[in-house]
Amino acid sequence: TGQASCDDADAGYYVDSTGQSSQTACAAGTYNVNTGSISSDDCLDADAGYYVPTTGQSSQTACAAGTYQSDTGRSYCDTASAGYYVELTGQTSETPCVVGTYQPNTGQDSCLDADAGYYVDTAAKSTQTPCAVGTYQPNTGQTSCVNANAGYFVDSTASTTQTACAVGTFQEHTGQASCDVADAGYYVDTTGSDTQTECAAGTYQPDTGQTSCDDTDAGHYTDSTAQSSQK
């Protein structure tokens, strides 16, 4: 009481009628940089990508990385969804993770590369997919898996390598989960083979999965290849 002058309304406030003993705060979601304002119209809506969390504010705040706001006049920012990210401050939208990447968490500013042994083949994914048996992936950030080569196999999911067929076994097809045992009358003497080899005439092999053939005994013979018995 008893004052010789009046105070200007502070920044973030206004006074819209005469004879007032108090000033009115701009609402949450709005702000006012000027002093001496006379109307609520002087309070500005927060821009898209920004927010004003409390009343009586003289400035707006940029949404942090990992958050965004597509509307104006808001008192909060939205958290980036799983499968999306917001890299910079003051953003109006979230960005989907590209193929080869994923994001399982909300509110993130980047995406994760798919691990070796995994892949991501669509955008905006919150999970990565393990490579199936018969396939593998040695690299990160990939959109697909690689079929096991002929002569090799992959017998478990999420594999980063393929395994060579052992001696005595072979695999003529790609993308397989196991190797085939050499037939009787045949042999495989190297690893990673995509074929089995016929026993030569004069030799035989009665067993499967072998690495060599047996010479015929004295008094016996084989007159053709791939024989499982001697005559």
Tab-separated table of C-alpha atoms in Angstrom:
chain	number	residue	atom	x	y	z
A	1	THR	CA	0.000	0.000	0.000
A	2	GLY	CA	0.968	3.653	-0.211
A	3	GLN	CA	3.135	3.371	-3.329
A	4	ALA	CA	3.876	6.130	-5.808
A	5	SER	CA	4.055	3.868	-8.875
A	6	CYS	CA	2.982	0.487	-10.237
A	7	ASP	CA	5.204	-2.485	-11.125
A	8	ASP	CA	5.390	-3.830	-14.636
A	9	ALA	CA	4.186	-7.381	-15.003
A	10	ASP	CA	7.213	-9.690	-15.025
A	11	ALA	CA	8.272	-11.717	-18.050
A	12	GLY	CA	6.117	-14.832	-17.947
A	13	TYR	CA	3.182	-12.886	-16.476
A	14	TYR	CA	0.520	-10.356	-17.498
A	15	VAL	CA	-2.066	-8.021	-15.940
A	16	ASP	CA	-5.237	-7.670	-18.028
A	17	SER	CA	-7.292	-5.171	-16.032
A	18	THR	CA	-6.723	-2.000	-14.015
A	19	GLY	CA	-6.354	-1.746	-10.254
A	20	GLN	CA	-4.713	-5.138	-9.803
A	21	SER	CA	-2.661	-6.138	-6.781
A	22	SER	CA	-1.219	-9.239	-8.437
A	23	GLN	CA	-0.017	-10.441	-11.807
A	24	THR	CA	-1.237	-13.586	-13.611
A	25	ALA	CA	1.181	-16.300	-14.653
A	26	CYS	CA	1.217	-17.560	-18.224
A	27	ALA	CA	-0.140	-21.109	-18.265
A	28	ALA	CA	2.054	-24.196	-18.609
A	29	GLY	CA	2.718	-24.744	-22.286
A	30	THR	CA	3.041	-20.988	-22.868
A	31	TYR	CA	5.680	-18.343	-22.145
A	32	ASN	CA	6.258	-14.576	-22.389
A	33	VAL	CA	9.643	-12.951	-22.883
A	34	ASN	CA	8.362	-9.400	-22.331
A	35	THR	CA	7.551	-7.380	-19.223
A	36	GLY	CA	4.449	-5.190	-18.827
A	37	SER	CA	2.131	-7.484	-20.787
A	38	ILE	CA	-1.586	-6.733	-20.603
A	39	SER	CA	-3.227	-9.899	-21.987
A	40	SER	CA	-3.059	-13.673	-21.958
A	41	ASP	CA	-2.617	-13.302	-25.714
A	42	ASP	CA	0.890	-12.046	-24.931
A	43	CYS	CA	1.711	-15.561	-23.687
A	44	LEU	CA	3.048	-17.541	-26.623
A	45	ASP	CA	2.430	-21.233	-27.235
A	46	ALA	CA	5.565	-23.332	-27.009
A	47	ASP	CA	6.764	-24.226	-30.513
A	48	ALA	CA	6.647	-27.775	-31.836
A	49	GLY	CA	9.839	-29.429	-30.595
A	50	TYR	CA	9.715	-27.347	-27.415
A	51	TYR	CA	7.765	-27.295	-24.138
A	52	VAL	CA	7.055	-25.178	-21.087
A	53	PRO	CA	6.608	-27.406	-18.026
A	54	THR	CA	5.355	-24.883	-15.443
A	55	THR	CA	3.438	-21.607	-15.226
A	56	GLY	CA	5.028	-18.137	-15.288
A	57	GLN	CA	7.864	-18.932	-17.655
A	58	SER	CA	9.784	-16.411	-19.750
A	59	SER	CA	11.218	-18.977	-22.184
A	60	GLN	CA	10.479	-22.333	-23.800
A	61	THR	CA	12.705	-25.389	-23.459
A	62	ALA	CA	13.879	-27.598	-26.311
A	63	CYS	CA	12.859	-31.255	-26.091
A	64	ALA	CA	15.904	-33.307	-25.123
A	65	ALA	CA	17.469	-35.918	-27.381
A	66	GLY	CA	15.375	-39.070	-27.104
A	67	THR	CA	12.173	-37.004	-26.898
A	68	TYR	CA	10.068	-34.919	-29.314
A	69	GLN	CA	6.903	-32.851	-29.526
A	70	SER	CA	4.827	-32.599	-32.690
A	71	ASP	CA	2.287	-30.114	-31.296
A	72	THR	CA	2.530	-26.516	-30.099
A	73	GLY	CA	1.607	-25.221	-26.648
A	74	ARG	CA	2.670	-28.332	-24.763
A	75	SER	CA	4.002	-28.698	-21.239
A	76	TYR	CA	5.870	-31.939	-21.959
A	77	CYS	CA	7.701	-33.871	-24.665
A	78	ASP	CA	6.899	-37.359	-25.912
A	79	THR	CA	9.401	-40.166	-25.410
A	80	ALA	CA	10.758	-41.856	-28.533
A	81	SER	CA	9.102	-45.245	-29.009
A	82	ALA	CA	10.942	-48.567	-29.051
A	83	GLY	CA	12.152	-49.075	-32.620
A	84	TYR	CA	12.594	-45.300	-33.016
A	85	TYR	CA	15.047	-42.646	-31.883
A	86	VAL	CA	15.495	-38.862	-31.636
A	87	GLU	CA	19.102	-37.848	-32.171
A	88	LEU	CA	18.962	-34.069	-31.598
A	89	THR	CA	17.217	-31.610	-29.281
A	90	GLY	CA	14.152	-29.603	-30.326
A	91	GLN	CA	12.729	-32.231	-32.652
A	92	THR	CA	9.125	-32.471	-33.840
A	93	SER	CA	9.134	-36.188	-34.726
A	94	GLU	CA	10.831	-39.487	-33.954
A	95	THR	CA	12.880	-41.382	-36.554
A	96	PRO	CA	12.465	-45.102	-37.293
A	97	CYS	CA	15.528	-47.310	-36.930
A	98	VAL	CA	16.769	-48.293	-40.394
A	99	VAL	CA	17.107	-51.894	-41.563
A	100	GLY	CA	20.102	-53.563	-39.966
A	101	THR	CA	19.462	-51.714	-36.697
A	102	TYR	CA	16.955	-51.897	-33.834
A	103	GLN	CA	16.122	-50.264	-30.511
A	104	PRO	CA	14.476	-52.258	-27.686
A	105	ASN	CA	14.119	-49.283	-25.331
A	106	THR	CA	12.108	-46.065	-25.352
A	107	GLY	CA	13.567	-42.563	-25.097
A	108	GLN	CA	16.753	-43.296	-27.005
A	109	ASP	CA	18.902	-41.034	-29.198
A	110	SER	CA	20.266	-43.772	-31.488
A	111	CYS	CA	19.675	-47.333	-32.664
A	112	LEU	CA	21.743	-50.474	-32.143
A	113	ASP	CA	23.396	-52.442	-34.936
A	114	ALA	CA	22.155	-55.994	-35.241
A	115	ASP	CA	24.673	-58.290	-33.554
A	116	ALA	CA	26.750	-60.792	-35.476
A	117	GLY	CA	24.573	-63.894	-35.793
A	118	TYR	CA	21.448	-61.735	-36.047
A	119	TYR	CA	19.723	-59.516	-38.614
A	120	VAL	CA	17.009	-56.856	-38.941
A	121	ASP	CA	15.229	-56.798	-42.299
A	122	THR	CA	12.574	-54.119	-41.697
A	123	ALA	CA	12.644	-50.572	-40.341
A	124	ALA	CA	11.417	-49.480	-36.881
A	125	LYS	CA	12.182	-52.796	-35.216
A	126	SER	CA	12.488	-53.165	-31.450
A	127	THR	CA	14.142	-56.602	-31.723
A	128	GLN	CA	16.751	-58.375	-33.824
A	129	THR	CA	16.189	-61.828	-35.357
A	130	PRO	CA	18.609	-64.751	-34.875
A	131	CYS	CA	19.952	-66.457	-37.967
A	132	ALA	CA	18.231	-69.807	-38.504
A	133	VAL	CA	20.048	-73.147	-38.524
A	134	GLY	CA	21.806	-73.603	-41.846
A	135	THR	CA	22.657	-69.893	-41.960
A	136	TYR	CA	25.117	-67.567	-40.220
A	137	GLN	CA	26.196	-63.924	-40.133
A	138	PRO	CA	29.757	-62.909	-39.215
A	139	ASN	CA	29.112	-59.145	-39.375
A	140	THR	CA	27.057	-56.646	-37.382
A	141	GLY	CA	24.325	-54.368	-38.730
A	142	GLN	CA	23.097	-56.772	-41.382
A	143	THR	CA	19.694	-57.247	-43.024
A	144	SER	CA	19.954	-60.983	-43.735
A	145	CYS	CA	21.955	-64.123	-42.994
A	146	VAL	CA	24.277	-66.140	-45.228
A	147	ASN	CA	23.570	-69.740	-46.231
A	148	ALA	CA	26.190	-72.258	-45.172
A	149	ASN	CA	28.357	-73.185	-48.167
A	150	ALA	CA	28.369	-76.636	-49.710
A	151	GLY	CA	30.825	-78.672	-47.639
A	152	TYR	CA	29.840	-76.762	-44.501
A	153	PHE	CA	26.949	-76.682	-42.023
A	154	VAL	CA	25.419	-74.578	-39.227
A	155	ASP	CA	23.574	-76.582	-36.573
A	156	SER	CA	22.474	-73.817	-34.186
A	157	THR	CA	20.660	-70.490	-34.375
A	158	ALA	CA	22.376	-67.083	-34.071
A	159	SER	CA	25.642	-68.477	-35.392
A	160	THR	CA	28.471	-66.210	-36.494
A	161	THR	CA	30.387	-68.929	-38.358
A	162	GLN	CA	29.863	-72.024	-40.469
A	163	THR	CA	31.580	-75.359	-39.701
A	164	ALA	CA	33.442	-77.497	-42.213
A	165	CYS	CA	32.196	-81.041	-42.680
A	166	ALA	CA	34.595	-83.450	-40.974
A	167	VAL	CA	36.535	-86.125	-42.848
A	168	GLY	CA	34.261	-89.040	-43.605
A	169	THR	CA	31.349	-86.662	-44.218
A	170	PHE	CA	30.272	-84.260	-46.970
A	171	GLN	CA	27.493	-81.850	-47.918
A	172	GLU	CA	26.617	-81.135	-51.538
A	173	HIS	CA	23.926	-78.528	-50.770
A	174	THR	CA	24.076	-75.024	-49.308
A	175	GLY	CA	22.179	-73.834	-46.219
A	176	GLN	CA	22.311	-77.136	-44.368
A	177	ALA	CA	22.261	-77.945	-40.660
A	178	SER	CA	24.374	-81.131	-40.875
A	179	CYS	CA	26.645	-83.162	-43.128
A	180	ASP	CA	26.013	-86.515	-44.800
A	181	VAL	CA	28.061	-89.578	-43.917
A	182	ALA	CA	30.067	-91.070	-46.767
A	183	ASP	CA	28.293	-94.135	-48.162
A	184	ALA	CA	29.729	-97.639	-48.098
A	185	GLY	CA	31.923	-97.943	-51.177
A	186	TYR	CA	32.908	-94.273	-50.874
A	187	TYR	CA	35.201	-92.132	-48.731
A	188	VAL	CA	35.949	-88.488	-47.854
A	189	ASP	CA	39.525	-87.749	-46.856
A	190	THR	CA	39.404	-83.928	-46.487
A	191	THR	CA	37.369	-81.502	-44.396
A	192	GLY	CA	34.858	-79.154	-46.013
A	193	SER	CA	34.093	-81.525	-48.868
A	194	ASP	CA	30.980	-81.156	-51.000
A	195	THR	CA	31.359	-84.630	-52.593
A	196	GLN	CA	32.274	-88.179	-51.640
A	197	THR	CA	34.795	-90.173	-53.659
A	198	GLU	CA	34.229	-93.641	-55.112
A	199	CYS	CA	36.555	-96.389	-54.018
A	200	ALA	CA	38.725	-97.295	-57.019
A	201	ALA	CA	38.650	-100.724	-58.678
A	202	GLY	CA	40.837	-103.045	-56.638
A	203	THR	CA	39.597	-101.471	-53.388
A	204	TYR	CA	36.373	-101.501	-51.363
A	205	GLN	CA	34.816	-100.031	-48.231
A	206	PRO	CA	32.157	-101.948	-46.283
A	207	ASP	CA	31.491	-99.176	-43.742
A	208	THR	CA	29.981	-95.694	-43.940
A	209	GLY	CA	31.702	-92.465	-42.875
A	210	GLN	CA	35.176	-93.551	-43.820
A	211	THR	CA	38.240	-91.596	-44.902
A	212	SER	CA	39.813	-94.228	-47.166
A	213	CYS	CA	39.179	-97.532	-48.926
A	214	ASP	CA	40.632	-100.968	-48.175
A	215	ASP	CA	42.736	-102.885	-50.655
A	216	THR	CA	41.235	-106.215	-51.672
A	217	ASP	CA	42.742	-109.199	-49.899
A	218	ALA	CA	44.920	-111.786	-51.646
A	219	GLY	CA	42.604	-114.120	-53.521
A	220	HIS	CA	39.938	-111.409	-53.886
A	221	TYR	CA	39.189	-108.597	-56.331
A	222	THR	CA	36.846	-105.732	-57.221
A	223	ASP	CA	36.513	-104.965	-60.895
A	224	SER	CA	34.468	-101.726	-60.625
A	225	THR	CA	34.416	-98.589	-58.521
A	226	ALA	CA	32.330	-97.786	-55.416
A	227	GLN	CA	32.294	-101.346	-54.118
A	228	SER	CA	31.281	-102.170	-50.557
A	229	SER	CA	32.574	-105.735	-50.683
A	230	GLN	CA	35.305	-107.782	-52.358
A	231	LYS	CA	34.739	-110.824	-54.508
